[in-house]
Coordinates of N, CA and C in Angstrom, one line a residue:
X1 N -11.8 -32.3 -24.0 CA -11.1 -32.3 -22.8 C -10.8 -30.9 -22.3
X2 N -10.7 -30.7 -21.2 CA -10.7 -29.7 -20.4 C -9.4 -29.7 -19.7
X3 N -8.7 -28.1 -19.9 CA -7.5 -28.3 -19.2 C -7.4 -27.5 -18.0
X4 N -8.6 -27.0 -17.7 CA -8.9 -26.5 -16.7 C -8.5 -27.0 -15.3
X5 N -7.5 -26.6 -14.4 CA -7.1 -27.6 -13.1 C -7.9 -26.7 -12.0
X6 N -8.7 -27.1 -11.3 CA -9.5 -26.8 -9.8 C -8.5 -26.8 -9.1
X7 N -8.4 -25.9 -8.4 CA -7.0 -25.5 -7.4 C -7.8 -25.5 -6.0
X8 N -9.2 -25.5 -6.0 CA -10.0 -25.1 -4.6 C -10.3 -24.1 -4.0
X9 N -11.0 -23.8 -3.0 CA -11.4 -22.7 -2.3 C -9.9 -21.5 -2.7
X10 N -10.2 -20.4 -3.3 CA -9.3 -19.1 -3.0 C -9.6 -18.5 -2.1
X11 N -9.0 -17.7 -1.5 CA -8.7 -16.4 -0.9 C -8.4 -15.1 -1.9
X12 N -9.6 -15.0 -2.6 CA -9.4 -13.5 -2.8 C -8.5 -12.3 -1.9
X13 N -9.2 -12.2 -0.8 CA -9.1 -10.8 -0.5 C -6.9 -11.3 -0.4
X14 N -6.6 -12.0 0.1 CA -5.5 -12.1 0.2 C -4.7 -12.0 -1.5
X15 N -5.3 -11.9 -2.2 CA -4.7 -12.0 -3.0 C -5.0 -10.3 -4.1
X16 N -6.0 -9.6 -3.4 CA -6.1 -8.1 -3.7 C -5.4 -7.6 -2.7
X17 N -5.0 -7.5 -1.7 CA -4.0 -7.2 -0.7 C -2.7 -6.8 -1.4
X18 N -2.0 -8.6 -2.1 CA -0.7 -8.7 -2.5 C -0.4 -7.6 -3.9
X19 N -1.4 -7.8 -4.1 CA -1.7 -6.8 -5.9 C -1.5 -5.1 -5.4
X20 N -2.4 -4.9 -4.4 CA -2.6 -3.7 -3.8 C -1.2 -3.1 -3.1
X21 N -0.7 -4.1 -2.6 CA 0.5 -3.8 -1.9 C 1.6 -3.3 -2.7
X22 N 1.4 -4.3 -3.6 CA 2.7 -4.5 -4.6 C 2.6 -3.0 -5.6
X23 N 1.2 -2.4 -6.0 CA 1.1 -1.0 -6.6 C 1.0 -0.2 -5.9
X24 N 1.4 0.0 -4.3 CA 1.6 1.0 -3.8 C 2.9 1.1 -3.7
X25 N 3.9 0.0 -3.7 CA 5.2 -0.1 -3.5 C 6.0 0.4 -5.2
X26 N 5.1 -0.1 -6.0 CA 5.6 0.6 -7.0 C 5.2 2.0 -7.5
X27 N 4.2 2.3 -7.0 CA 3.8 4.1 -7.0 C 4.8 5.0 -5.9
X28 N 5.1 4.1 -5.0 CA 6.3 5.1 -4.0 C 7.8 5.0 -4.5
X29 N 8.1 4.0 -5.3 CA 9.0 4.1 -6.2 C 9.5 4.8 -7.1
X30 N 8.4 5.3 -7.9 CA 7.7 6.1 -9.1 C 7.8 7.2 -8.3
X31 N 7.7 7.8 -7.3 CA 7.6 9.1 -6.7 C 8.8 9.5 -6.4
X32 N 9.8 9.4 -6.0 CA 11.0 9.3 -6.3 C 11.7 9.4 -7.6
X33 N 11.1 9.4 -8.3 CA 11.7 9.3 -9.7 C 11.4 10.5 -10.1
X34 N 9.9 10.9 -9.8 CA 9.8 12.3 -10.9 C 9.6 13.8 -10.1
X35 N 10.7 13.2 -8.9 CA 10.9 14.9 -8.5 C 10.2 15.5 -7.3
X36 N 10.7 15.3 -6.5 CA 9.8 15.3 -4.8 C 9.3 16.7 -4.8
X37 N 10.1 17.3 -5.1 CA 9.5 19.0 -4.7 C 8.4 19.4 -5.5
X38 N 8.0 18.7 -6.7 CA 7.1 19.6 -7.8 C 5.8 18.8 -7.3
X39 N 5.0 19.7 -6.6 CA 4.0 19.7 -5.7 C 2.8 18.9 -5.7
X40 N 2.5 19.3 -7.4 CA 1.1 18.7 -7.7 C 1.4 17.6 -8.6
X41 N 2.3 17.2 -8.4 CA 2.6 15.5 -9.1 C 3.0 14.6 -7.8
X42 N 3.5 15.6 -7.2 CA 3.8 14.3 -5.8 C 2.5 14.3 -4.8
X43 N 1.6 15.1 -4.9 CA 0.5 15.2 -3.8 C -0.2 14.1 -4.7
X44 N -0.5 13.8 -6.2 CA -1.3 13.0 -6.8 C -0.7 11.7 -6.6
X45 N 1.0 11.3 -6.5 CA 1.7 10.3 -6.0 C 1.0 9.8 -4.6
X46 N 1.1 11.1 -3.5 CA 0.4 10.3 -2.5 C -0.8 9.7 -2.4
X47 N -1.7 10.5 -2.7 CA -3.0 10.3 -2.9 C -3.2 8.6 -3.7
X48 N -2.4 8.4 -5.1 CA -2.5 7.0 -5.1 C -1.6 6.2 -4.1
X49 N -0.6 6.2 -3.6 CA -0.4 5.5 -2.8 C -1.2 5.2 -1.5
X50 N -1.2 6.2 -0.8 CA -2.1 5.9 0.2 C -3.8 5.2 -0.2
X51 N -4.2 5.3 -1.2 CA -5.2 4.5 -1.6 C -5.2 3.5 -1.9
X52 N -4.2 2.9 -2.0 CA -3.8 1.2 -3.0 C -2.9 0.8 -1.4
X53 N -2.2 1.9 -0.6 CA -2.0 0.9 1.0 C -3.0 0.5 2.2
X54 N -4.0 1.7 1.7 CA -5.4 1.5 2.1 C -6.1 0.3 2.0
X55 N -6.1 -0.2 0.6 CA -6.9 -1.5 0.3 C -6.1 -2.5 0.5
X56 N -4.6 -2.7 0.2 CA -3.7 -3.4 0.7 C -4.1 -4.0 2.7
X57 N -4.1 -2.8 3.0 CA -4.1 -2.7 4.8 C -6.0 -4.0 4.8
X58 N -6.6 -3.4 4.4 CA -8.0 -3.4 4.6 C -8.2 -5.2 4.2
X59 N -7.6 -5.3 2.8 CA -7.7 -6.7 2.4 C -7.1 -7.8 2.8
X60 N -6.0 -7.1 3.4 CA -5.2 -8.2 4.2 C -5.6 -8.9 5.1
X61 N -6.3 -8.0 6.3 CA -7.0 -8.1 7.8 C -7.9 -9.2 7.0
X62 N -8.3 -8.9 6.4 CA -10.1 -9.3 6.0 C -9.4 -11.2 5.1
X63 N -8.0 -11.3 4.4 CA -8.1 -12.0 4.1 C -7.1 -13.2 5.4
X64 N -6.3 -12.0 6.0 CA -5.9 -13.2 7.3 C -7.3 -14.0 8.0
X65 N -8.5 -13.1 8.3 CA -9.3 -13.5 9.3 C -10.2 -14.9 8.2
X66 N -10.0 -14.7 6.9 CA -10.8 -15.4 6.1 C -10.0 -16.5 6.2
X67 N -8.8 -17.0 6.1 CA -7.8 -18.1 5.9 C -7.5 -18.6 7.0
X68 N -7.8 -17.8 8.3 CA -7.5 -18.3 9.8 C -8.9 -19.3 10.0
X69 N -10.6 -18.3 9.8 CA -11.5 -18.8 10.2 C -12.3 -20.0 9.0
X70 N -12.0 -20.0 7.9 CA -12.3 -21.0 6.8 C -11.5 -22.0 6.7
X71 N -10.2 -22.0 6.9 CA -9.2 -22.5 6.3 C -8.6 -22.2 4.8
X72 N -8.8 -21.2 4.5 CA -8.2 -21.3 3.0 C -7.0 -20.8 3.1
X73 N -6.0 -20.7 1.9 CA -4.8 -20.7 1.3 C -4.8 -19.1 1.8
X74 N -3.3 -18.5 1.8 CA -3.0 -17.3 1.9 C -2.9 -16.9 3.2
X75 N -2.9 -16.9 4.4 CA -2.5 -16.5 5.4 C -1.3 -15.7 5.3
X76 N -0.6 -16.5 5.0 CA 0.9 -16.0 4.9 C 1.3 -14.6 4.4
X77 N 1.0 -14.9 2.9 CA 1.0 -14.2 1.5 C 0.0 -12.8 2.2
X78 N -1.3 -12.9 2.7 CA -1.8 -11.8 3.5 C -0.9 -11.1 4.7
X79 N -0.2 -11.8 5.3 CA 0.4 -11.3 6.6 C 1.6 -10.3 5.6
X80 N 2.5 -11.2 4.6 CA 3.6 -10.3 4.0 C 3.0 -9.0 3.5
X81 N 1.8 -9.2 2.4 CA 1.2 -8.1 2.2 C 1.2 -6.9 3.2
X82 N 0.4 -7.4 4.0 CA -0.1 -6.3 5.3 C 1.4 -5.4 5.8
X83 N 2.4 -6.5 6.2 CA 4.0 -5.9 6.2 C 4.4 -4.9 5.6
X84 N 4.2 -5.0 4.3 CA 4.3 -4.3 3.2 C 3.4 -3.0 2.7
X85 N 2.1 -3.2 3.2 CA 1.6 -2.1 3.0 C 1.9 -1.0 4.3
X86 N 2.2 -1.9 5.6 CA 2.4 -0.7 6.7 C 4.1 -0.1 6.8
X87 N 4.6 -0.6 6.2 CA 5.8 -0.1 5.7 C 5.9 1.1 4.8
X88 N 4.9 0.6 3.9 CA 4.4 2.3 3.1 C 3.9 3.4 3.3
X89 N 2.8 3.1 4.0 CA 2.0 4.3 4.8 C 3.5 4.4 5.8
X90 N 4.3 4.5 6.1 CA 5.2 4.9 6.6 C 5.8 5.8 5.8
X91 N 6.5 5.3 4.9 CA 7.3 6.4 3.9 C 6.2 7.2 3.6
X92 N 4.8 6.9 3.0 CA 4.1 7.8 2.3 C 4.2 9.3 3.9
X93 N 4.0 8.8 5.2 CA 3.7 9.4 6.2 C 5.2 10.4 6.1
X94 N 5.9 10.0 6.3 CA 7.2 10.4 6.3 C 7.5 11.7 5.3
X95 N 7.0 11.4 4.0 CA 7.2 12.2 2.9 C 6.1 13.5 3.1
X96 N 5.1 12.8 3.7 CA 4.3 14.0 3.6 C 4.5 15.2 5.0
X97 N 5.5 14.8 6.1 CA 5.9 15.4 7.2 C 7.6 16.2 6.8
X98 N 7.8 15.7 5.6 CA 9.1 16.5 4.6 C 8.6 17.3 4.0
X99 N 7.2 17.0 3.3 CA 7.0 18.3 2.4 C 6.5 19.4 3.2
X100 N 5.6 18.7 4.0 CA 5.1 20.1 5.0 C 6.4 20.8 5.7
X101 N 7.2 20.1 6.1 CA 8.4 21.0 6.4 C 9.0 21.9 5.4
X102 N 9.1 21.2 4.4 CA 10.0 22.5 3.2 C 9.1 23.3 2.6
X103 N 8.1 22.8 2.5 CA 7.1 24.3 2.8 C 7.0 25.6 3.4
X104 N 7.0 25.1 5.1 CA 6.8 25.7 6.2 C 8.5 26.7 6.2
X105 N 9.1 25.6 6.0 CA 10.8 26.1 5.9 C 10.7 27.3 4.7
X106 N 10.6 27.2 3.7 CA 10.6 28.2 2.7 C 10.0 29.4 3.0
X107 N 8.6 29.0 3.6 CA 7.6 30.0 4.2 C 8.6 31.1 5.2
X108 N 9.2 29.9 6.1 CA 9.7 30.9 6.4 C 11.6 31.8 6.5
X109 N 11.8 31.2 5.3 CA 12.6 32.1 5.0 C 12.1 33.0 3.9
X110 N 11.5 33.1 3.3 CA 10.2 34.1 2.6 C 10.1 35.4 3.1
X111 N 9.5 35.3 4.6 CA 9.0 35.7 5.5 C 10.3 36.4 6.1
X112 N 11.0 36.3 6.1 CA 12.4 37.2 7.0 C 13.2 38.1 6.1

């Protein structure tokens, strides 16, 4: 006997979206923790984040349009994702318009 239960047609991409979303949200978390100013750990922070809200952003579209035009499961769960990942690329955007400022700001009190 088999306990195997057929759930039916998935929606992948909606469900690499949620995963994707979910480890960008915890990588921007994690960036905060170890210290915004020390340069080459938070530029490697963004770099993963923005990569994992990238595929979040990308999977999502791809899995709304798949659940809209198939019918399968996830619509939803893709739409929250998507929410979630453009929420991030926010902060990620935000953080990286703070660091170029205290940069630029240091620069220039340096400079005087």
């Amino acid at each position: 006997m088999s306990s195997a239960v057929d759930e039916g047609p998935k929606n992948r991409a909606a469900d690499v979206s949620v995963t994707a979303a979910v480890a960008g949200v915890m990588a921007a978390t994690g960036s905060l923790a170890t210290g915004t100013l020390f340069l080459p750990l938070t530029v490697g922070w963004v770099v993963l984040i923005l990569l994992s809200t990238l595929v979040a952003i990308v999977s999502g579209h791809i899995g709304r349009s798949r659940a809209r035009r198939r019918g399968l499961p996830g619509r939803w769960l893709a739409l929250a994702s998507l929410v979630t990942a453009y929420l991030t690329l926010l902060y990620v955007l935000l953080v990286v318009l703070l660091l170029i400022g205290v940069v630029v700001g240091l620069g220039a009190i340096v400079d005087s």
